Amino acid sequence: MISATHSSHHIEDEPVYCPMLDAEAARTLLEARENGRAKATASLDLGRTSSVVELDESGARMPGELLLGWQEVEEIAESGERCYAVQDDGSVWPVGVFSETTGWYRSLIRTGGTP
């Protein structure tokens, strides 16, 4: 299940690099699985580049052997515009930031083009 909790990373910390999936990329992986393919090409950085993802019964294996289970892929595919970061343990969380000053939460969403 997709969790809204994430690490306590702060903007002033070192940047965190992790694969990011949106519904479009997740649907690409699901379609490849449904067609019996062992690999799929999808963007793991919101359309900037393409990566080869290996597919097996456990889920989608991203570069670096990071495994994302099919349940998470399916939930992302149904999530609409939100973008999700894939953590080292295969868990995912929606990308966003909360301002303690304004009390506003802003989330990253996929737009029509690359960022």
mmCIF file of C-alpha atoms in Angstrom:
data_model
loop_
_atom_site.group_PDB
_atom_site.id
_atom_site.type_symbol
_atom_site.label_atom_id
_atom_site.label_comp_id
_atom_site.label_asym_id
_atom_site.label_seq_id
_atom_site.Cartn_x
_atom_site.Cartn_y
_atom_site.Cartn_z
ATOM 1 C CA MET A 1 0.000 0.000 0.000
ATOM 2 C CA ILE A 2 1.238 3.486 -0.808
ATOM 3 C CA SER A 3 2.227 5.353 2.300
ATOM 4 C CA ALA A 4 2.075 9.098 2.746
ATOM 5 C CA THR A 5 4.888 8.990 5.264
ATOM 6 C CA HIS A 6 8.504 9.382 4.271
ATOM 7 C CA SER A 7 11.940 10.056 5.656
ATOM 8 C CA SER A 8 12.631 13.238 7.577
ATOM 9 C CA HIS A 9 14.647 14.736 4.721
ATOM 10 C CA HIS A 10 14.889 18.518 4.832
ATOM 11 C CA ILE A 11 15.499 20.834 1.890
ATOM 12 C CA GLU A 12 18.796 22.017 3.300
ATOM 13 C CA ASP A 13 20.094 18.410 3.501
ATOM 14 C CA GLU A 14 22.011 16.756 0.673
ATOM 15 C CA PRO A 15 19.751 15.917 -2.284
ATOM 16 C CA VAL A 16 18.134 12.494 -2.397
ATOM 17 C CA TYR A 17 18.268 10.624 -5.691
ATOM 18 C CA CYS A 18 15.684 7.921 -6.247
ATOM 19 C CA PRO A 19 13.548 6.651 -9.095
ATOM 20 C CA MET A 20 10.264 8.486 -9.525
ATOM 21 C CA LEU A 21 7.145 7.036 -11.066
ATOM 22 C CA ASP A 22 3.932 8.604 -12.229
ATOM 23 C CA ALA A 23 0.785 6.913 -13.487
ATOM 24 C CA GLU A 24 1.973 6.930 -17.104
ATOM 25 C CA ALA A 25 5.223 5.093 -16.303
ATOM 26 C CA ALA A 26 3.399 2.632 -14.044
ATOM 27 C CA ARG A 27 0.865 1.866 -16.788
ATOM 28 C CA THR A 28 3.741 1.244 -19.212
ATOM 29 C CA LEU A 29 5.158 -1.376 -16.820
ATOM 30 C CA LEU A 30 1.763 -3.012 -16.315
ATOM 31 C CA GLU A 31 1.078 -3.162 -20.055
ATOM 32 C CA ALA A 32 4.450 -4.820 -20.681
ATOM 33 C CA ARG A 33 3.718 -7.399 -17.959
ATOM 34 C CA GLU A 34 0.267 -8.097 -19.431
ATOM 35 C CA ASN A 35 1.908 -8.667 -22.820
ATOM 36 C CA GLY A 36 4.317 -11.214 -21.304
ATOM 37 C CA ARG A 37 7.448 -9.127 -21.760
ATOM 38 C CA ALA A 38 10.459 -9.622 -19.493
ATOM 39 C CA LYS A 39 11.610 -5.999 -19.883
ATOM 40 C CA ALA A 40 10.037 -2.600 -20.426
ATOM 41 C CA THR A 41 11.359 0.856 -21.163
ATOM 42 C CA ALA A 42 9.941 3.571 -18.932
ATOM 43 C CA SER A 43 10.937 6.923 -17.531
ATOM 44 C CA LEU A 44 12.065 6.831 -13.911
ATOM 45 C CA ASP A 45 12.737 10.582 -13.812
ATOM 46 C CA LEU A 46 9.475 12.144 -15.024
ATOM 47 C CA GLY A 47 10.212 12.005 -18.730
ATOM 48 C CA ARG A 48 13.786 13.252 -18.787
ATOM 49 C CA THR A 49 15.302 9.877 -19.788
ATOM 50 C CA SER A 50 14.249 6.280 -20.365
ATOM 51 C CA SER A 51 15.428 3.243 -18.420
ATOM 52 C CA VAL A 52 15.133 -0.482 -18.993
ATOM 53 C CA VAL A 53 13.141 -2.141 -16.210
ATOM 54 C CA GLU A 54 13.153 -5.921 -15.776
ATOM 55 C CA LEU A 55 9.784 -7.519 -15.068
ATOM 56 C CA ASP A 56 9.179 -10.737 -13.155
ATOM 57 C CA GLU A 57 6.515 -12.296 -10.954
ATOM 58 C CA SER A 58 7.693 -10.257 -7.937
ATOM 59 C CA GLY A 59 7.483 -6.870 -9.595
ATOM 60 C CA ALA A 60 9.477 -4.346 -11.584
ATOM 61 C CA ARG A 61 13.262 -4.448 -11.059
ATOM 62 C CA MET A 62 14.728 -1.038 -11.667
ATOM 63 C CA PRO A 63 18.394 -0.312 -12.325
ATOM 64 C CA GLY A 64 20.410 -1.105 -9.211
ATOM 65 C CA GLU A 65 18.212 -4.140 -8.435
ATOM 66 C CA LEU A 66 15.577 -1.990 -6.724
ATOM 67 C CA LEU A 67 12.343 -4.022 -6.671
ATOM 68 C CA LEU A 68 8.942 -2.368 -6.795
ATOM 69 C CA GLY A 69 6.092 -4.814 -6.157
ATOM 70 C CA TRP A 70 3.180 -5.089 -8.565
ATOM 71 C CA GLN A 71 0.694 -3.888 -5.949
ATOM 72 C CA GLU A 72 2.559 -0.574 -5.654
ATOM 73 C CA VAL A 73 2.853 -0.285 -9.449
ATOM 74 C CA GLU A 74 -0.911 -0.834 -9.789
ATOM 75 C CA GLU A 75 -1.702 1.768 -7.124
ATOM 76 C CA ILE A 76 0.551 4.336 -8.804
ATOM 77 C CA ALA A 77 -1.075 3.579 -12.175
ATOM 78 C CA GLU A 78 -4.460 4.464 -10.661
ATOM 79 C CA SER A 79 -3.228 7.521 -8.751
ATOM 80 C CA GLY A 80 -3.828 10.231 -11.331
ATOM 81 C CA GLU A 81 -1.277 13.029 -11.648
ATOM 82 C CA ARG A 82 0.796 12.519 -8.489
ATOM 83 C CA CYS A 83 4.453 11.500 -8.646
ATOM 84 C CA TYR A 84 5.960 8.910 -6.316
ATOM 85 C CA ALA A 85 9.528 8.387 -5.150
ATOM 86 C CA VAL A 86 10.715 4.793 -4.867
ATOM 87 C CA GLN A 87 12.859 4.241 -1.794
ATOM 88 C CA ASP A 88 15.684 1.708 -1.400
ATOM 89 C CA ASP A 89 13.391 -0.778 0.361
ATOM 90 C CA GLY A 90 10.848 -0.699 -2.500
ATOM 91 C CA SER A 91 8.327 1.419 -0.615
ATOM 92 C CA VAL A 92 6.912 4.492 -2.338
ATOM 93 C CA TRP A 93 5.735 7.872 -1.129
ATOM 94 C CA PRO A 94 4.136 10.823 -2.872
ATOM 95 C CA VAL A 95 6.592 13.615 -3.567
ATOM 96 C CA GLY A 96 5.614 16.818 -1.836
ATOM 97 C CA VAL A 97 6.613 19.451 0.646
ATOM 98 C CA PHE A 98 4.848 20.997 3.617
ATOM 99 C CA SER A 99 5.487 24.572 4.684
ATOM 100 C CA GLU A 100 5.305 25.098 8.420
ATOM 101 C CA THR A 101 5.177 28.837 7.724
ATOM 102 C CA THR A 102 2.100 28.805 5.479
ATOM 103 C CA GLY A 103 0.598 25.468 6.512
ATOM 104 C CA TRP A 104 0.364 24.505 2.837
ATOM 105 C CA TYR A 105 1.237 21.145 1.333
ATOM 106 C CA ARG A 106 2.363 21.102 -2.294
ATOM 107 C CA SER A 107 2.761 17.899 -4.258
ATOM 108 C CA LEU A 108 4.699 17.163 -7.412
ATOM 109 C CA ILE A 109 2.506 16.250 -10.359
ATOM 110 C CA ARG A 110 3.349 15.128 -13.864
ATOM 111 C CA THR A 111 2.759 17.744 -16.530
ATOM 112 C CA GLY A 112 2.467 17.269 -20.277
ATOM 113 C CA GLY A 113 6.210 17.597 -20.912
ATOM 114 C CA THR A 114 9.496 16.991 -19.176
ATOM 115 C CA PRO A 115 10.356 19.124 -16.158
#
